[in-house]
Amino acid sequence: MRFLYLLLIFLFAFAFACGKQPLPTETLVIGIESAPTSFDPRQATDAVSSRMNGLIYNGLVRLNEKGEIVPDLARSWEILDSRTYRFYLRRGVFFHDGTPLTSGDVRFTFESILDPATSSPHRSTFEKIDRIETPDPLTVTFVMKEPFAPFLVGLTLGIVPEQRTSQSQKALAQAPVGTGPFVLSHREEGDTYSLSANPEYFGSPPKLRKIVFRVIPDNTVRFLEMRKGTVHLLLNGIELDYLPLVRQDPDLRLVSGPGVNYSYIGFNLNDPILKNRTVREAIALAIDRKSIIRYLLKETAHKATGLLSPLNWAYNGRVKTYAYNPAQSRALLDEAGFPDPDGRGPRMRFTLTFKTSQDELRKRITAALQQQLKEVGIGIRIRSYEWGTFYGDIKSGNFQLYTLSWVGVTEPDIYYYIFHSSNIPPHGANRGHYRNPEIDALLEAGRRETDPAKRKEIYGTVQAILAEDLPYVNLWYYDNVAVFSKNLHGFVLDPSGDLFSLKDAWMEK
Amino acid sequence: MFNYIIKRLILLIPVVFGVVTLVFFLVHLIPGDPVEVMLGEQARAADKEMLRHELRLDRPLMEQYRLYLTGLARGDLGRSIHFREPVLTMITRRFPATILLTLAAMFVAILIAIPIGIVSATKQYSLIDNASMFFALLGISMPNFWLGPLLILLFSIQLGWLPVSGMGGVEHLILPSITLGTALAAILTRMTRAGILEVIRQQYIVTARAKGLAEKKVLYKHALKNALIPVITILGLQFGALLSGSIITETIFSWPGIGRLVIQAVNQRDYPLVQGCVLFIALTYVLVNLTTDLLYSAADPRIRIGRGGQA
């Protein structure tokens, strides 16, 4: 018994030692699914890190809610010729450590990304840079090796200060120094990350005193924290089954809006069955996207016509679409030489393996797709793997069908990466081995062309050809869904899912 | 006794070596590539190669294994591939939270199980006995991932007494430790009850009663001590189960322990981190078992270990 008492005393002492103070009301608490991986924008790629870094750092430019490029640290820029971009920096911008922003910092940021020693995942975005010139402290000129239009979007990447990072690259990931409206003030690794307002911010100073990001991995618990009022904002972090409960709760607000995350079914075009375009069209016609969006996605998605969403400046809506039509699908399969052996009976025309991750919603969607394809006589073996294995298989081309999403689709040059024949793995994302010389030529022209109108035309054609060729079945664009406390004001849902609007948001006491 | 402890500690070396070897090859066998996960697929092949080289992943597996062992001998668990931080730092930062949760769960289990077990045994087949055995069955059958949210719904949302998740004061510890400890409590209740029922029929208890001792004294002084020996053994063995169960409980309650770190590390194919975490868990398990064995002999003087007596 004495042992028990000792244990009790020890536990209480230990628990008190770990105790925390209650949060003041000017604090906004955001629930996140996983911890950010890096506070160095040159290293981070995951959504959580990008959202937090978006509040700590500024890029030369940023994307507005329409996906257009607008000034950020650069007050203006000019394109001197198709290979030369000149940026004029804002005056009076200071990093969190008090040093002023200069063109040297900009040059340093991109040169360090290009330095192989940094092993930055963003290096390929900037590899067309030939040199960076800094004629004066507030002017920076990028000279490209060849015309490369997607370059501008890449400049949304956060600018880091030169002095600090030359001392130690690791220091920045640990104690980030940016120019943004918030400063990372406290962190409990893997648990909570607090950002405090930066009163010296060059724009209007933030109204919130503090933003706390809390890692809550469990979907249900994240929602329960929200209901209890201990978390004030969830962005795309809510289980869709809980949406009816959110609507009933007078203390919560629900906002959803179109997003730029695109979901699709990928085909392996080396597969003897799937290389037949008629079969792919039959599969596209057999899928009832409307029902899935309604019953499984709770109306938080919109049917997709291609990678680029209607929000994108280069979007082309006049492409071939495939409305649900099982009868036509069956006819096409017969025509393609795959008759149904026993009519509507249990035997299938052929059976395909469909790979997916272990995400619950994904698995349910795949099961629905399986059912729909069964209706037209296509058997589906579902294989759901833990993420590392699934992704490994997809990358190595070890699949027949799979379903995945492309997130944050803003720059149409993404088509080059996914469908250009030079990007067939191991060196790209053309995982289905799609080859079309016409597409190759258009995509090469698209990245060289700097005139937006001409680019729009090029990518419009690309979208039309791909809708015809069907290397992917377009499923849907996911909406961004935000649930927040009724006390939070001024939060604006951004299509890319960034949190920059929090700079002007406030909490009612 | 001292020699015995030394001997057991020396025996730890092959166990640890076995664990390290097994885990090393297992994590390298699972498909997936940490470099791909980390750099993302947009990265250039040359950059991937460079990182692979930096992380020594381009070397033959046996050489990686040798390097890992050499590092381990120096107390170096390597650096996390994903977080680029020393694994030891990451684990030591997280490990106290896991230990706290596990101990608290154990404490909750003991606190519930032993009194209920005693009452059940002394009032065999009574309503209390039947009810507690029913709840014990329920406790064993209820998975953590279900019990946790249920407790949160009741105590945090409906009643508003306790926080939903996270680590903070004592109030944050209550729900996770009950969630984690319930299954153990159920097992211990049944063990205590069975133990007492067995002991209570022994002749020395009859003798104690014949001496005219009060029933309370017979129970607590004579019966309980002997009945608890198997309970102690089970406690040691179950500590391992609690440690692995904490992975789920930590995820539910956003508890910043090592369990969540393991899940993340496995998903990201962060080899050094997985190896380090598993090594730590295994070591703890082995050490706790050793302690249990020592307690066991202390609780029962009939057991004389290492002296040719009965074990």
mmCIF file of C-alpha atoms in Angstrom, chain A residues 1 3-5 7-8 10-12 14-16 18-20 34-37 43 45-46 116-121 123-125 127 169-170 174 189-191 214-218 220-221 224-225 227-228 230 386-393 395 406 414 417 426-429 431, chain B residues 31-33 36-48 50-51 54 79 82-86 93-94 96-97 100 103-104 106-107 110-111 114 149 152-153 155-157 160-170 173 250-254 256 260 264 266-269:
data_model
loop_
_atom_site.group_PDB
_atom_site.id
_atom_site.type_symbol
_atom_site.label_atom_id
_atom_site.label_comp_id
_atom_site.label_asym_id
_atom_site.label_seq_id
_atom_site.Cartn_x
_atom_site.Cartn_y
_atom_site.Cartn_z
ATOM 1 C CA MET A 1 0.000 0.000 0.000
ATOM 2 C CA PHE A 3 4.049 1.825 -2.728
ATOM 3 C CA LEU A 4 0.692 2.990 -4.020
ATOM 4 C CA TYR A 5 0.788 6.188 -1.981
ATOM 5 C CA LEU A 7 3.208 6.353 -6.743
ATOM 6 C CA LEU A 8 0.242 8.646 -6.237
ATOM 7 C CA PHE A 10 4.898 10.996 -7.643
ATOM 8 C CA LEU A 11 2.175 11.157 -10.281
ATOM 9 C CA PHE A 12 0.635 14.311 -8.870
ATOM 10 C CA PHE A 14 4.927 15.028 -12.103
ATOM 11 C CA ALA A 15 1.591 16.093 -13.542
ATOM 12 C CA PHE A 16 1.739 19.470 -11.784
ATOM 13 C CA CYS A 18 3.878 19.606 -16.568
ATOM 14 C CA GLY A 19 0.977 21.981 -15.880
ATOM 15 C CA LYS A 20 0.098 24.900 -18.146
ATOM 16 C CA SER A 34 0.013 16.409 -37.516
ATOM 17 C CA ALA A 35 3.041 18.353 -36.406
ATOM 18 C CA PRO A 36 4.806 20.647 -38.895
ATOM 19 C CA THR A 37 8.015 19.142 -40.201
ATOM 20 C CA GLN A 43 12.679 22.652 -46.629
ATOM 21 C CA THR A 45 6.563 20.726 -48.208
ATOM 22 C CA ASP A 46 3.694 19.489 -46.017
ATOM 23 C CA PRO A 116 22.849 20.998 -53.402
ATOM 24 C CA ALA A 117 24.124 21.015 -49.813
ATOM 25 C CA THR A 118 20.759 22.416 -48.677
ATOM 26 C CA SER A 119 18.983 19.416 -50.275
ATOM 27 C CA SER A 120 15.871 21.519 -50.675
ATOM 28 C CA PRO A 121 12.822 19.773 -52.151
ATOM 29 C CA ARG A 123 15.197 23.077 -55.966
ATOM 30 C CA SER A 124 13.625 21.896 -59.212
ATOM 31 C CA THR A 125 11.256 24.905 -59.207
ATOM 32 C CA GLU A 127 16.763 25.299 -61.452
ATOM 33 C CA GLN A 169 20.996 26.261 -41.451
ATOM 34 C CA LYS A 170 19.544 24.208 -38.657
ATOM 35 C CA GLN A 174 14.442 25.547 -34.975
ATOM 36 C CA GLU A 189 7.639 19.680 -30.173
ATOM 37 C CA GLY A 190 4.900 17.465 -31.590
ATOM 38 C CA ASP A 191 2.281 19.025 -29.341
ATOM 39 C CA ARG A 214 -2.412 22.175 -31.262
ATOM 40 C CA VAL A 215 -1.629 18.777 -32.714
ATOM 41 C CA ILE A 216 -4.705 16.570 -32.275
ATOM 42 C CA PRO A 217 -4.269 13.491 -34.444
ATOM 43 C CA ASP A 218 -7.646 11.864 -33.812
ATOM 44 C CA THR A 220 -13.207 12.609 -33.406
ATOM 45 C CA VAL A 221 -11.218 14.233 -30.645
ATOM 46 C CA LEU A 224 -14.890 17.228 -29.598
ATOM 47 C CA GLU A 225 -12.280 19.849 -28.658
ATOM 48 C CA ARG A 227 -17.431 21.467 -29.363
ATOM 49 C CA LYS A 228 -15.981 22.071 -25.947
ATOM 50 C CA THR A 230 -11.022 24.636 -26.436
ATOM 51 C CA GLU A 386 -0.379 2.057 -45.341
ATOM 52 C CA TRP A 387 0.858 5.295 -46.915
ATOM 53 C CA GLY A 388 4.576 4.527 -47.381
ATOM 54 C CA THR A 389 3.863 1.240 -49.153
ATOM 55 C CA PHE A 390 1.023 2.631 -51.273
ATOM 56 C CA TYR A 391 3.018 5.636 -52.402
ATOM 57 C CA GLY A 392 6.037 3.436 -53.121
ATOM 58 C CA ASP A 393 3.917 1.207 -55.388
ATOM 59 C CA LYS A 395 5.750 5.733 -57.820
ATOM 60 C CA TRP A 406 -3.089 16.535 -56.383
ATOM 61 C CA ILE A 414 1.999 20.908 -63.254
ATOM 62 C CA TYR A 417 5.325 17.145 -64.521
ATOM 63 C CA PRO A 426 11.728 7.233 -61.916
ATOM 64 C CA HIS A 427 12.137 10.967 -62.673
ATOM 65 C CA GLY A 428 8.637 12.395 -62.592
ATOM 66 C CA ALA A 429 4.983 11.849 -61.893
ATOM 67 C CA ARG A 431 3.182 7.240 -63.347
ATOM 68 C CA PRO B 31 8.523 -1.160 -48.807
ATOM 69 C CA GLY B 32 8.800 2.628 -49.151
ATOM 70 C CA ASP B 33 11.678 5.028 -49.306
ATOM 71 C CA GLU B 36 10.975 9.926 -51.439
ATOM 72 C CA VAL B 37 8.720 10.657 -48.487
ATOM 73 C CA MET B 38 10.950 13.465 -47.350
ATOM 74 C CA LEU B 39 11.914 15.270 -50.538
ATOM 75 C CA GLY B 40 8.622 14.618 -52.250
ATOM 76 C CA GLU B 41 8.485 13.344 -55.772
ATOM 77 C CA GLN B 42 9.170 16.694 -57.402
ATOM 78 C CA ALA B 43 12.767 16.508 -56.269
ATOM 79 C CA ARG B 44 15.441 15.789 -58.830
ATOM 80 C CA ALA B 45 17.075 12.402 -58.985
ATOM 81 C CA ALA B 46 20.467 13.938 -58.248
ATOM 82 C CA ASP B 47 19.153 15.588 -55.081
ATOM 83 C CA LYS B 48 17.625 12.331 -53.945
ATOM 84 C CA MET B 50 22.728 13.191 -52.610
ATOM 85 C CA LEU B 51 20.427 12.907 -49.622
ATOM 86 C CA GLU B 54 24.254 11.885 -46.814
ATOM 87 C CA ARG B 79 19.606 11.414 -36.517
ATOM 88 C CA HIS B 82 12.619 13.583 -41.260
ATOM 89 C CA PHE B 83 13.200 16.006 -38.415
ATOM 90 C CA ARG B 84 16.990 16.129 -38.823
ATOM 91 C CA GLU B 85 17.405 16.001 -35.082
ATOM 92 C CA PRO B 86 19.269 13.488 -32.909
ATOM 93 C CA ARG B 93 11.828 14.668 -24.789
ATOM 94 C CA ARG B 94 8.830 12.432 -25.362
ATOM 95 C CA PRO B 96 8.621 10.939 -19.781
ATOM 96 C CA ALA B 97 5.081 11.612 -21.049
ATOM 97 C CA LEU B 100 3.783 9.087 -16.827
ATOM 98 C CA LEU B 103 2.338 4.526 -14.616
ATOM 99 C CA ALA B 104 -0.880 6.453 -14.124
ATOM 100 C CA MET B 106 -1.214 1.127 -13.856
ATOM 101 C CA PHE B 107 -2.075 3.084 -10.760
ATOM 102 C CA ILE B 110 -4.504 -1.228 -9.194
ATOM 103 C CA LEU B 111 -6.745 1.259 -7.471
ATOM 104 C CA ILE B 114 -7.627 -4.811 -5.896
ATOM 105 C CA PRO B 149 -13.960 8.977 -27.120
ATOM 106 C CA ILE B 152 -14.474 12.262 -23.492
ATOM 107 C CA LEU B 153 -18.100 12.568 -24.562
ATOM 108 C CA PHE B 155 -16.825 13.716 -18.847
ATOM 109 C CA SER B 156 -15.603 16.502 -21.111
ATOM 110 C CA ILE B 157 -18.528 17.370 -23.334
ATOM 111 C CA GLY B 160 -17.681 19.457 -18.746
ATOM 112 C CA TRP B 161 -15.535 18.293 -15.857
ATOM 113 C CA LEU B 162 -12.354 17.378 -17.640
ATOM 114 C CA PRO B 163 -10.345 18.587 -20.639
ATOM 115 C CA VAL B 164 -10.803 16.695 -23.907
ATOM 116 C CA SER B 165 -7.187 16.065 -24.798
ATOM 117 C CA GLY B 166 -3.646 17.314 -24.522
ATOM 118 C CA MET B 167 -1.120 17.279 -21.731
ATOM 119 C CA GLY B 168 -1.307 19.702 -18.841
ATOM 120 C CA GLY B 169 -2.302 19.397 -15.194
ATOM 121 C CA VAL B 170 -3.583 16.339 -13.317
ATOM 122 C CA LEU B 173 -4.157 12.742 -17.020
ATOM 123 C CA GLU B 250 -1.717 8.827 -26.980
ATOM 124 C CA THR B 251 -3.178 9.353 -30.425
ATOM 125 C CA ILE B 252 -6.709 9.700 -29.084
ATOM 126 C CA PHE B 253 -5.800 12.101 -26.316
ATOM 127 C CA SER B 254 -3.116 14.022 -28.244
ATOM 128 C CA PRO B 256 2.817 13.963 -26.660
ATOM 129 C CA ARG B 260 2.668 8.972 -31.497
ATOM 130 C CA GLN B 264 4.733 9.122 -37.437
ATOM 131 C CA VAL B 266 6.858 4.422 -39.397
ATOM 132 C CA ASN B 267 4.694 6.381 -41.832
ATOM 133 C CA GLN B 268 7.642 8.480 -42.908
ATOM 134 C CA ARG B 269 10.004 5.520 -43.054
#
